[in-house]
PDB file of C-alpha atoms and ligand atoms in Angstrom:
ATOM      1  CA  MET A   1     -33.964  -4.563  -0.674  1.00  0.00           C
ATOM      2  CA  ASP A   2     -34.157  -5.028   3.188  1.00  0.00           C
ATOM      3  CA  PHE A   3     -32.264  -2.212   5.335  1.00  0.00           C
ATOM      4  CA  ASP A   4     -32.858  -4.235   8.652  1.00  0.00           C
ATOM      5  CA  GLY A   5     -30.235  -3.050  11.067  1.00  0.00           C
ATOM      6  CA  LEU A   6     -30.058   0.622   9.752  1.00  0.00           C
ATOM      7  CA  ASP A   7     -31.406   3.215  12.116  1.00  0.00           C
ATOM      8  CA  LYS A   8     -33.331   5.660   9.578  1.00  0.00           C
ATOM      9  CA  ALA A   9     -33.187   8.376  12.116  1.00  0.00           C
ATOM     10  CA  ARG A  10     -29.381   8.250  12.047  1.00  0.00           C
ATOM     11  CA  LEU A  11     -28.279   8.158   8.850  1.00  0.00           C
ATOM     12  CA  PRO A  12     -25.408  10.114   7.547  1.00  0.00           C
ATOM     13  CA  GLN A  13     -26.602  13.172   5.475  1.00  0.00           C
ATOM     14  CA  HIS A  14     -23.588  13.240   3.282  1.00  0.00           C
ATOM     15  CA  VAL A  15     -21.440   9.679   2.303  1.00  0.00           C
ATOM     16  CA  ALA A  16     -18.246  10.668   0.533  1.00  0.00           C
ATOM     17  CA  ILE A  17     -16.575   7.856  -1.388  1.00  0.00           C
ATOM     18  CA  ILE A  18     -12.916   7.396  -2.649  1.00  0.00           C
ATOM     19  CA  MET A  19     -13.443   4.650  -5.007  1.00  0.00           C
ATOM     20  CA  ASP A  20     -10.116   2.681  -5.239  1.00  0.00           C
ATOM     21  CA  GLY A  21      -8.992  -0.749  -6.316  1.00  0.00           C
ATOM     22  CA  ASN A  22     -10.311  -0.843  -9.933  1.00  0.00           C
ATOM     23  CA  GLY A  23      -7.028  -1.918 -11.447  1.00  0.00           C
ATOM     24  CA  ARG A  24      -6.082  -4.454  -8.730  1.00  0.00           C
ATOM     25  CA  TRP A  25      -9.208  -5.840  -9.032  1.00  0.00           C
ATOM     26  CA  ALA A  26      -8.568  -6.374 -13.102  1.00  0.00           C
ATOM     27  CA  THR A  27      -4.993  -7.204 -12.576  1.00  0.00           C
ATOM     28  CA  ALA A  28      -5.750 -10.261 -10.357  1.00  0.00           C
ATOM     29  CA  ARG A  29      -7.887 -11.406 -12.750  1.00  0.00           C
ATOM     30  CA  GLY A  30      -5.749 -11.039 -15.691  1.00  0.00           C
ATOM     31  CA  LYS A  31      -8.023  -8.483 -16.969  1.00  0.00           C
ATOM     32  CA  SER A  32      -7.196  -4.861 -18.496  1.00  0.00           C
ATOM     33  CA  ARG A  33      -7.205  -2.233 -16.114  1.00  0.00           C
ATOM     34  CA  ILE A  34     -10.133  -0.571 -18.109  1.00  0.00           C
ATOM     35  CA  GLU A  35     -12.037  -3.898 -17.525  1.00  0.00           C
ATOM     36  CA  GLY A  36     -11.895  -3.004 -14.043  1.00  0.00           C
ATOM     37  CA  HIS A  37     -13.056   0.564 -14.344  1.00  0.00           C
ATOM     38  CA  ARG A  38     -15.948  -0.782 -16.537  1.00  0.00           C
ATOM     39  CA  ARG A  39     -17.062  -2.970 -13.525  1.00  0.00           C
ATOM     40  CA  GLY A  40     -16.321   0.031 -11.116  1.00  0.00           C
ATOM     41  CA  LYS A  41     -18.826   2.056 -13.001  1.00  0.00           C
ATOM     42  CA  THR A  42     -21.604  -0.839 -12.155  1.00  0.00           C
ATOM     43  CA  SER A  43     -20.587  -0.045  -8.556  1.00  0.00           C
ATOM     44  CA  VAL A  44     -21.400   3.435  -9.148  1.00  0.00           C
ATOM     45  CA  ARG A  45     -24.728   2.414 -10.499  1.00  0.00           C
ATOM     46  CA  VAL A  46     -25.378   0.176  -7.437  1.00  0.00           C
ATOM     47  CA  ILE A  47     -24.355   2.542  -4.755  1.00  0.00           C
ATOM     48  CA  VAL A  48     -26.366   5.697  -5.990  1.00  0.00           C
ATOM     49  CA  GLU A  49     -29.364   3.574  -6.471  1.00  0.00           C
ATOM     50  CA  MET A  50     -29.098   2.123  -3.103  1.00  0.00           C
ATOM     51  CA  SER A  51     -28.261   5.622  -1.342  1.00  0.00           C
ATOM     52  CA  ARG A  52     -31.652   6.954  -3.151  1.00  0.00           C
ATOM     53  CA  LYS A  53     -33.671   4.177  -1.455  1.00  0.00           C
ATOM     54  CA  ILE A  54     -32.017   4.167   2.029  1.00  0.00           C
ATOM     55  CA  GLY A  55     -32.748   8.082   2.200  1.00  0.00           C
ATOM     56  CA  ILE A  56     -29.053   9.536   1.990  1.00  0.00           C
ATOM     57  CA  ARG A  57     -29.413  13.149   0.924  1.00  0.00           C
ATOM     58  CA  TYR A  58     -25.873  13.789  -0.645  1.00  0.00           C
ATOM     59  CA  LEU A  59     -23.337  11.010  -2.224  1.00  0.00           C
ATOM     60  CA  SER A  60     -19.904  12.404  -3.171  1.00  0.00           C
ATOM     61  CA  LEU A  61     -17.891   9.979  -5.523  1.00  0.00           C
ATOM     62  CA  TYR A  62     -13.979  10.509  -6.355  1.00  0.00           C
ATOM     63  CA  ALA A  63     -14.511   9.673  -9.833  1.00  0.00           C
ATOM     64  CA  PHE A  64     -11.193  11.475 -11.427  1.00  0.00           C
ATOM     65  CA  SER A  65      -8.675  13.122  -9.304  1.00  0.00           C
ATOM     66  CA  THR A  66      -6.116  15.794 -10.640  1.00  0.00           C
ATOM     67  CA  GLU A  67      -3.123  13.392 -10.373  1.00  0.00           C
ATOM     68  CA  ASN A  68      -5.198  10.693 -12.664  1.00  0.00           C
ATOM     69  CA  TRP A  69      -4.291  12.982 -15.575  1.00  0.00           C
ATOM     70  CA  PHE A  70      -0.754  11.477 -15.150  1.00  0.00           C
ATOM     71  CA  ARG A  71      -2.228   7.883 -15.866  1.00  0.00           C
ATOM     72  CA  PRO A  72      -1.309   6.501 -19.547  1.00  0.00           C
ATOM     73  CA  ASP A  73      -3.298   8.149 -21.733  1.00  0.00           C
ATOM     74  CA  ALA A  74      -5.291   5.074 -23.066  1.00  0.00           C
ATOM     75  CA  GLU A  75      -6.507   4.747 -19.387  1.00  0.00           C
ATOM     76  CA  VAL A  76      -7.411   8.188 -19.011  1.00  0.00           C
ATOM     77  CA  GLY A  77      -9.554   8.276 -22.417  1.00  0.00           C
ATOM     78  CA  ALA A  78     -11.397   5.046 -21.062  1.00  0.00           C
ATOM     79  CA  LEU A  79     -12.036   6.788 -18.000  1.00  0.00           C
ATOM     80  CA  MET A  80     -13.350   9.958 -19.839  1.00  0.00           C
ATOM     81  CA  ALA A  81     -15.384   7.539 -22.287  1.00  0.00           C
ATOM     82  CA  LEU A  82     -16.926   5.872 -19.172  1.00  0.00           C
ATOM     83  CA  LEU A  83     -18.168   8.946 -17.699  1.00  0.00           C
ATOM     84  CA  GLU A  84     -19.222  10.352 -20.888  1.00  0.00           C
ATOM     85  CA  HIS A  85     -21.328   6.843 -21.360  1.00  0.00           C
ATOM     86  CA  TYR A  86     -22.524   6.926 -17.601  1.00  0.00           C
ATOM     87  CA  LEU A  87     -23.804  10.330 -17.946  1.00  0.00           C
ATOM     88  CA  THR A  88     -25.692  10.191 -20.941  1.00  0.00           C
ATOM     89  CA  ALA A  89     -26.987   6.453 -19.913  1.00  0.00           C
ATOM     90  CA  GLU A  90     -28.194   7.482 -16.211  1.00  0.00           C
ATOM     91  CA  GLN A  91     -29.816  10.787 -17.012  1.00  0.00           C
ATOM     92  CA  ALA A  92     -33.396   9.549 -17.417  1.00  0.00           C
ATOM     93  CA  LYS A  93     -32.752   7.410 -14.340  1.00  0.00           C
ATOM     94  CA  MET A  94     -31.860  10.362 -12.580  1.00  0.00           C
ATOM     95  CA  MET A  95     -34.749  12.254 -13.497  1.00  0.00           C
ATOM     96  CA  ARG A  96     -37.304   9.104 -12.829  1.00  0.00           C
ATOM     97  CA  TYR A  97     -35.432   9.313  -9.584  1.00  0.00           C
ATOM     98  CA  GLY A  98     -35.395  12.933  -8.489  1.00  0.00           C
ATOM     99  CA  ILE A  99     -31.510  13.106  -8.089  1.00  0.00           C
ATOM    100  CA  ARG A 100     -29.526  16.065  -8.747  1.00  0.00           C
ATOM    101  CA  LEU A 101     -26.197  15.966 -10.329  1.00  0.00           C
ATOM    102  CA  LEU A 102     -23.404  18.154  -9.179  1.00  0.00           C
ATOM    103  CA  ALA A 103     -19.941  18.468 -10.089  1.00  0.00           C
ATOM    104  CA  VAL A 104     -16.426  19.515  -7.930  1.00  0.00           C
ATOM    105  CA  GLY A 105     -13.218  20.094  -9.892  1.00  0.00           C
ATOM    106  CA  ASP A 106     -11.424  21.945 -12.725  1.00  0.00           C
ATOM    107  CA  ARG A 107     -14.029  21.534 -15.390  1.00  0.00           C
ATOM    108  CA  ASP A 108     -11.660  23.164 -17.766  1.00  0.00           C
ATOM    109  CA  ARG A 109      -9.368  20.183 -18.065  1.00  0.00           C
ATOM    110  CA  LEU A 110     -12.176  17.503 -19.193  1.00  0.00           C
ATOM    111  CA  PRO A 111     -12.765  16.898 -22.828  1.00  0.00           C
ATOM    112  CA  PRO A 112     -15.275  19.032 -24.435  1.00  0.00           C
ATOM    113  CA  GLN A 113     -17.743  16.427 -25.090  1.00  0.00           C
ATOM    114  CA  VAL A 114     -17.389  14.971 -21.267  1.00  0.00           C
ATOM    115  CA  ARG A 115     -17.976  18.549 -20.062  1.00  0.00           C
ATOM    116  CA  GLN A 116     -20.749  19.045 -22.308  1.00  0.00           C
ATOM    117  CA  ALA A 117     -22.587  15.830 -21.260  1.00  0.00           C
ATOM    118  CA  LEU A 118     -21.786  16.832 -17.500  1.00  0.00           C
ATOM    119  CA  GLU A 119     -23.145  20.431 -17.894  1.00  0.00           C
ATOM    120  CA  ALA A 120     -26.266  18.780 -19.735  1.00  0.00           C
ATOM    121  CA  VAL A 121     -27.169  16.221 -17.039  1.00  0.00           C
ATOM    122  CA  ILE A 122     -26.335  19.255 -14.346  1.00  0.00           C
ATOM    123  CA  ASP A 123     -28.549  21.401 -16.024  1.00  0.00           C
ATOM    124  CA  LEU A 124     -31.253  18.915 -16.225  1.00  0.00           C
ATOM    125  CA  THR A 125     -31.438  17.533 -13.179  1.00  0.00           C
ATOM    126  CA  ARG A 126     -31.095  20.978 -11.131  1.00  0.00           C
ATOM    127  CA  ASP A 127     -34.311  20.960  -9.707  1.00  0.00           C
ATOM    128  CA  ASN A 128     -34.354  17.248  -8.459  1.00  0.00           C
ATOM    129  CA  GLN A 129     -34.719  17.221  -4.531  1.00  0.00           C
ATOM    130  CA  ARG A 130     -34.619  13.450  -3.584  1.00  0.00           C
ATOM    131  CA  MET A 131     -30.781  13.293  -3.451  1.00  0.00           C
ATOM    132  CA  THR A 132     -27.737  15.027  -4.752  1.00  0.00           C
ATOM    133  CA  VAL A 133     -24.994  13.007  -6.327  1.00  0.00           C
ATOM    134  CA  VAL A 134     -21.602  15.173  -6.465  1.00  0.00           C
ATOM    135  CA  LEU A 135     -19.125  13.772  -9.007  1.00  0.00           C
ATOM    136  CA  ALA A 136     -15.468  14.741  -8.191  1.00  0.00           C
ATOM    137  CA  LEU A 137     -13.918  15.136 -11.642  1.00  0.00           C
ATOM    138  CA  SER A 138     -10.353  16.616 -12.221  1.00  0.00           C
ATOM    139  CA  TYR A 139     -10.669  17.344  -8.358  1.00  0.00           C
ATOM    140  CA  SER A 140      -8.251  17.489  -5.566  1.00  0.00           C
ATOM    141  CA  GLY A 141      -8.637  19.084  -2.177  1.00  0.00           C
ATOM    142  CA  ARG A 142      -5.706  21.212  -2.067  1.00  0.00           C
ATOM    143  CA  ASP A 143      -6.454  22.597  -5.837  1.00  0.00           C
ATOM    144  CA  ASP A 144     -10.202  23.409  -4.108  1.00  0.00           C
ATOM    145  CA  VAL A 145      -8.542  25.126  -1.483  1.00  0.00           C
ATOM    146  CA  LEU A 146      -6.183  26.833  -4.155  1.00  0.00           C
ATOM    147  CA  ARG A 147      -9.305  28.381  -6.186  1.00  0.00           C
ATOM    148  CA  MET A 148     -10.872  29.375  -2.843  1.00  0.00           C
ATOM    149  CA  VAL A 149      -8.065  31.520  -2.101  1.00  0.00           C
ATOM    150  CA  LYS A 150      -7.658  33.026  -4.900  1.00  0.00           C
ATOM    151  CA  LYS A 151     -11.506  33.992  -5.025  1.00  0.00           C
ATOM    152  CA  LEU A 152     -11.216  35.581  -1.886  1.00  0.00           C
ATOM    153  CA  ALA A 153      -7.824  37.296  -2.664  1.00  0.00           C
ATOM    154  CA  GLN A 154      -9.969  38.814  -5.972  1.00  0.00           C
ATOM    155  CA  GLU A 155     -12.755  40.162  -3.653  1.00  0.00           C
ATOM    156  CA  ALA A 156     -10.222  41.564  -1.082  1.00  0.00           C
ATOM    157  CA  ARG A 157      -8.452  43.552  -3.991  1.00  0.00           C
ATOM    158  CA  ALA A 158     -11.391  44.631  -5.336  1.00  0.00           C
ATOM    159  CA  CYS A 159     -11.722  46.265  -1.850  1.00  0.00           C
ATOM    160  CA  ARG A 160     -15.441  44.049  -1.352  1.00  0.00           C
ATOM    161  CA  LEU A 161     -13.887  42.163   1.453  1.00  0.00           C
ATOM    162  CA  GLU A 162     -11.913  42.823   4.640  1.00  0.00           C
ATOM    163  CA  PRO A 163      -9.445  40.337   6.227  1.00  0.00           C
ATOM    164  CA  GLN A 164     -11.227  40.443   9.548  1.00  0.00           C
ATOM    165  CA  ASP A 165     -14.524  39.382   7.637  1.00  0.00           C
ATOM    166  CA  ILE A 166     -12.775  35.874   6.617  1.00  0.00           C
ATOM    167  CA  ASP A 167     -14.333  33.167   8.807  1.00  0.00           C
ATOM    168  CA  GLN A 168     -15.065  29.655   8.431  1.00  0.00           C
ATOM    169  CA  GLU A 169     -18.320  29.923   6.891  1.00  0.00           C
ATOM    170  CA  LEU A 170     -16.733  32.237   4.124  1.00  0.00           C
ATOM    171  CA  ILE A 171     -14.159  29.819   3.199  1.00  0.00           C
ATOM    172  CA  ALA A 172     -16.695  26.888   3.082  1.00  0.00           C
ATOM    173  CA  ASP A 173     -19.105  29.199   0.811  1.00  0.00           C
ATOM    174  CA  HIS A 174     -15.937  29.669  -1.798  1.00  0.00           C
ATOM    175  CA  LEU A 175     -15.350  25.951  -1.979  1.00  0.00           C
ATOM    176  CA  ASP A 176     -16.259  24.190  -5.026  1.00  0.00           C
ATOM    177  CA  THR A 177     -18.663  22.304  -2.332  1.00  0.00           C
ATOM    178  CA  ALA A 178     -20.390  25.669  -1.601  1.00  0.00           C
ATOM    179  CA  GLY A 179     -23.960  24.885  -0.431  1.00  0.00           C
ATOM    180  CA  ILE A 180     -23.366  21.161   0.350  1.00  0.00           C
ATOM    181  CA  PRO A 181     -23.059  19.853   3.774  1.00  0.00           C
ATOM    182  CA  ASP A 182     -19.759  18.448   5.046  1.00  0.00           C
ATOM    183  CA  PRO A 183     -19.669  14.839   4.512  1.00  0.00           C
ATOM    184  CA  ASP A 184     -20.559  12.691   7.687  1.00  0.00           C
ATOM    185  CA  LEU A 185     -18.953   9.559   6.598  1.00  0.00           C
ATOM    186  CA  LEU A 186     -16.087   9.270   4.165  1.00  0.00           C
ATOM    187  CA  ILE A 187     -15.949   5.472   2.634  1.00  0.00           C
ATOM    188  CA  ARG A 188     -12.613   4.355   1.224  1.00  0.00           C
ATOM    189  CA  THR A 189     -12.077   1.006  -0.657  1.00  0.00           C
ATOM    190  CA  SER A 190      -9.197  -1.237  -1.195  1.00  0.00           C
ATOM    191  CA  GLY A 191      -7.912  -0.860   2.058  1.00  0.00           C
ATOM    192  CA  GLU A 192      -5.320   2.188   1.871  1.00  0.00           C
ATOM    193  CA  LEU A 193      -5.280   4.495   5.022  1.00  0.00           C
ATOM    194  CA  ARG A 194      -4.854   8.036   2.780  1.00  0.00           C
ATOM    195  CA  VAL A 195      -7.350  10.883   2.047  1.00  0.00           C
ATOM    196  CA  SER A 196      -5.300  10.736  -1.235  1.00  0.00           C
ATOM    197  CA  ASN A 197      -6.405  14.636  -1.779  1.00  0.00           C
ATOM    198  CA  PHE A 198      -9.721  13.979  -1.665  1.00  0.00           C
ATOM    199  CA  PHE A 199     -12.065  16.431   0.296  1.00  0.00           C
ATOM    200  CA  LEU A 200      -9.682  18.168   2.690  1.00  0.00           C
ATOM    201  CA  TRP A 201     -11.484  21.236   4.463  1.00  0.00           C
ATOM    202  CA  GLN A 202     -14.659  19.187   4.177  1.00  0.00           C
ATOM    203  CA  ILE A 203     -13.789  16.236   6.140  1.00  0.00           C
ATOM    204  CA  ALA A 204     -12.661  18.050   9.362  1.00  0.00           C
ATOM    205  CA  TYR A 205     -15.374  15.916  11.327  1.00  0.00           C
ATOM    206  CA  SER A 206     -16.238  13.196   9.001  1.00  0.00           C
ATOM    207  CA  GLU A 207     -16.155   9.534  10.183  1.00  0.00           C
ATOM    208  CA  LEU A 208     -13.649   7.267   8.468  1.00  0.00           C
ATOM    209  CA  TYR A 209     -14.423   3.857   7.150  1.00  0.00           C
ATOM    210  CA  VAL A 210     -11.813   1.940   5.260  1.00  0.00           C
ATOM    211  CA  THR A 211     -12.765  -1.389   3.926  1.00  0.00           C
ATOM    212  CA  PRO A 212     -10.457  -3.940   2.058  1.00  0.00           C
ATOM    213  CA  THR A 213     -12.998  -4.709  -0.682  1.00  0.00           C
ATOM    214  CA  LEU A 214     -12.175  -3.315  -3.841  1.00  0.00           C
ATOM    215  CA  TRP A 215     -14.354  -0.977  -5.707  1.00  0.00           C
ATOM    216  CA  PRO A 216     -15.716  -3.162  -8.475  1.00  0.00           C
ATOM    217  CA  GLU A 217     -16.809  -5.609  -5.422  1.00  0.00           C
ATOM    218  CA  PHE A 218     -18.265  -2.805  -3.564  1.00  0.00           C
ATOM    219  CA  ARG A 219     -21.930  -3.635  -3.592  1.00  0.00           C
ATOM    220  CA  GLU A 220     -25.145  -3.624  -1.228  1.00  0.00           C
ATOM    221  CA  LYS A 221     -23.551  -5.769   1.289  1.00  0.00           C
ATOM    222  CA  GLU A 222     -20.202  -3.782   1.905  1.00  0.00           C
ATOM    223  CA  TYR A 223     -22.413  -0.399   1.857  1.00  0.00           C
ATOM    224  CA  LEU A 224     -24.683  -1.572   4.571  1.00  0.00           C
ATOM    225  CA  GLN A 225     -21.799  -2.717   6.564  1.00  0.00           C
ATOM    226  CA  ALA A 226     -20.167   0.809   6.168  1.00  0.00           C
ATOM    227  CA  LEU A 227     -23.488   2.265   7.272  1.00  0.00           C
ATOM    228  CA  ARG A 228     -24.091   0.150  10.259  1.00  0.00           C
ATOM    229  CA  GLU A 229     -20.274   0.814  11.269  1.00  0.00           C
ATOM    230  CA  TYR A 230     -21.245   4.717  11.078  1.00  0.00           C
ATOM    231  CA  GLN A 231     -24.315   4.310  13.367  1.00  0.00           C
ATOM    232  CA  ARG A 232     -22.242   2.351  15.917  1.00  0.00           C
ATOM    233  CA  ARG A 233     -19.752   5.270  16.129  1.00  0.00           C
ATOM    234  CA  ARG A 234     -20.145   8.272  18.596  1.00  0.00           C
ATOM    235  CA  ARG A 235     -19.479  11.450  17.158  1.00  0.00           C
ATOM    236  CA  ARG A 236     -17.965  13.964  19.689  1.00  0.00           C
ATOM    237  CA  PHE A 237     -17.050  16.834  17.567  1.00  0.00           C
ATOM    238  CA  GLY A 238     -14.471  17.505  20.118  1.00  0.00           C
ATOM    239  CA  ARG A 239     -16.881  17.434  23.057  1.00  0.00           C
ATOM    240  CA  THR A 240     -17.056  15.505  26.244  1.00  0.00           C
ATOM    241  CA  ASP A 241     -19.300  12.514  26.438  1.00  0.00           C
ATOM    242  CA  GLU A 242     -21.315  14.719  29.611  1.00  0.00           C
ATOM    243  CA  GLN A 243     -21.423  18.098  27.448  1.00  0.00           C
ATOM    244  CA  LEU A 244     -23.010  15.542  24.458  1.00  0.00           C
ATOM    245  CA  ALA A 245     -25.454  14.197  26.852  1.00  0.00           C
ATOM    246  CA  GLU A 246     -26.303  17.648  28.274  1.00  0.00           C
ATOM    247  CA  LEU A 247     -26.970  18.902  24.646  1.00  0.00           C
ATOM    248  CA  ALA A 248     -29.099  15.751  23.891  1.00  0.00           C
ATOM    249  CA  ASP A 249     -31.129  16.217  26.938  1.00  0.00           C
ATOM    250  CA  ALA A 250     -31.760  20.115  26.227  1.00  0.00           C
ATOM    251  CA  ALA A 251     -32.705  19.156  22.683  1.00  0.00           C
ATOM    252  CA  VAL A 252     -35.070  16.730  23.992  1.00  0.00           C
ATOM    253  CA  LYS A 253     -36.663  19.491  26.085  1.00  0.00           C
ATOM    254  CA  ALA A 254     -36.618  21.917  23.647  1.00  0.00           C
ATOM    255  CA  GLY A 255     -38.587  19.500  21.249  1.00  0.00           C
ATOM    256  CA  GLY A 256     -40.790  18.897  24.093  1.00  0.00           C
ATOM    257  CA  ARG A 257     -41.576  22.399  24.227  1.00  0.00           C
ATOM    258  CA  GLN A 258     -42.519  23.039  20.794  1.00  0.00           C
ATOM    259  CA  SER A 259     -44.801  20.128  20.634  1.00  0.00           C
TER     260      SER A 259
HETATM  261  C1  FPP B 301      -9.429   4.081  -8.667  1.00  0.00           C
HETATM  262  O1  FPP B 301      -9.114   2.638  -9.065  1.00  0.00           O
HETATM  263  C2  FPP B 301     -10.653   4.368  -9.480  1.00  0.00           C
HETATM  264  C3  FPP B 301     -10.215   5.421 -10.633  1.00  0.00           C
HETATM  265  C4  FPP B 301      -8.894   6.104 -10.531  1.00  0.00           C
HETATM  266  C5  FPP B 301     -11.593   5.878 -11.174  1.00  0.00           C
HETATM  267  C6  FPP B 301     -12.932   5.650 -10.555  1.00  0.00           C
HETATM  268  C7  FPP B 301     -14.085   5.569 -11.914  1.00  0.00           C
HETATM  269  C8  FPP B 301     -14.849   4.891 -11.874  1.00  0.00           C
HETATM  270  C9  FPP B 301     -15.294   4.037 -10.521  1.00  0.00           C
HETATM  271  C10 FPP B 301     -15.480   4.656 -13.095  1.00  0.00           C
HETATM  272  C11 FPP B 301     -16.349   5.432 -13.848  1.00  0.00           C
HETATM  273  C12 FPP B 301     -16.597   6.632 -12.685  1.00  0.00           C
HETATM  274  C13 FPP B 301     -18.332   6.938 -12.855  1.00  0.00           C
HETATM  275  C14 FPP B 301     -18.760   7.931 -11.952  1.00  0.00           C
HETATM  276  C15 FPP B 301     -19.485   6.420 -13.734  1.00  0.00           C
HETATM  277  P1  FPP B 301      -7.588   2.388  -9.491  1.00  0.00           P
HETATM  278  O2  FPP B 301      -7.562   2.624 -10.772  1.00  0.00           O
HETATM  279  O3  FPP B 301      -6.599   3.795  -8.705  1.00  0.00           O
HETATM  280  O4  FPP B 301      -7.272   1.178  -8.852  1.00  0.00           O
HETATM  281  P2  FPP B 301      -5.462   0.556  -8.166  1.00  0.00           P
HETATM  282  O5  FPP B 301      -5.582   1.446  -7.068  1.00  0.00           O
HETATM  283  O6  FPP B 301      -6.171  -0.703  -8.067  1.00  0.00           O
HETATM  284  O7  FPP B 301      -4.801   0.528  -9.444  1.00  0.00           O
END
């Protein structure tokens, strides 16, 4: 694969994806929604592999939201089976490619065999360092915030935490994503302009990219397009262009002094 047109020095460190449109892809073709998810699984494989080749360090995939539990039983069952199959089928490749798997979300709600498969792969890949894939399973951003608040409240009740010691770093350290840098780029497929209760705290400064392409058709070409668009963006983090230029200048000078 030719990654022409991508600046290797300005890749997003963390790409997060809301994979949407499996159902619509299938319905438009007279297929079952489950067929759409099956094909969506192939997109997952392609995008994981491509991320590794390009040098993305963290890839987060919104695979199953807490709201998805309300879907018909047959669809939930099929999604769980696909996940379990993905986990067992891909573990050898994850080891070969140095991919570490992590999960965010309420694992207790997953069927035992999916949870076991998930935990086995997380355990197996824990020391891999080339790339981290974060699966959001039974996840929602509000749930994550709620879990964090409960953990901090317990710490406070046990007199291990004073309210004045709560800062942004402490909050981030008590979210499911503790230790994972915030996404630089959030991609959503299928054209909807929503965050749908995915990462909330974590996307404060993420660049948003929405494509009308449905997830089962989101492959190499579309991913490269998203990454190129990211590289055209100017991330200001609330500062002015002049301040950014000064900061860049100072970084160059500091780099010069070091070398
Ligand atoms: C959204 O499409 C997608 C999902 C709810 C599940 C995503 C799951 C996969 C891509 C397959 C398995 C995942 C892994 C990690 C192997 P939708 O059904 O909401 O589409 P619609 O909005 O068109 O109905």
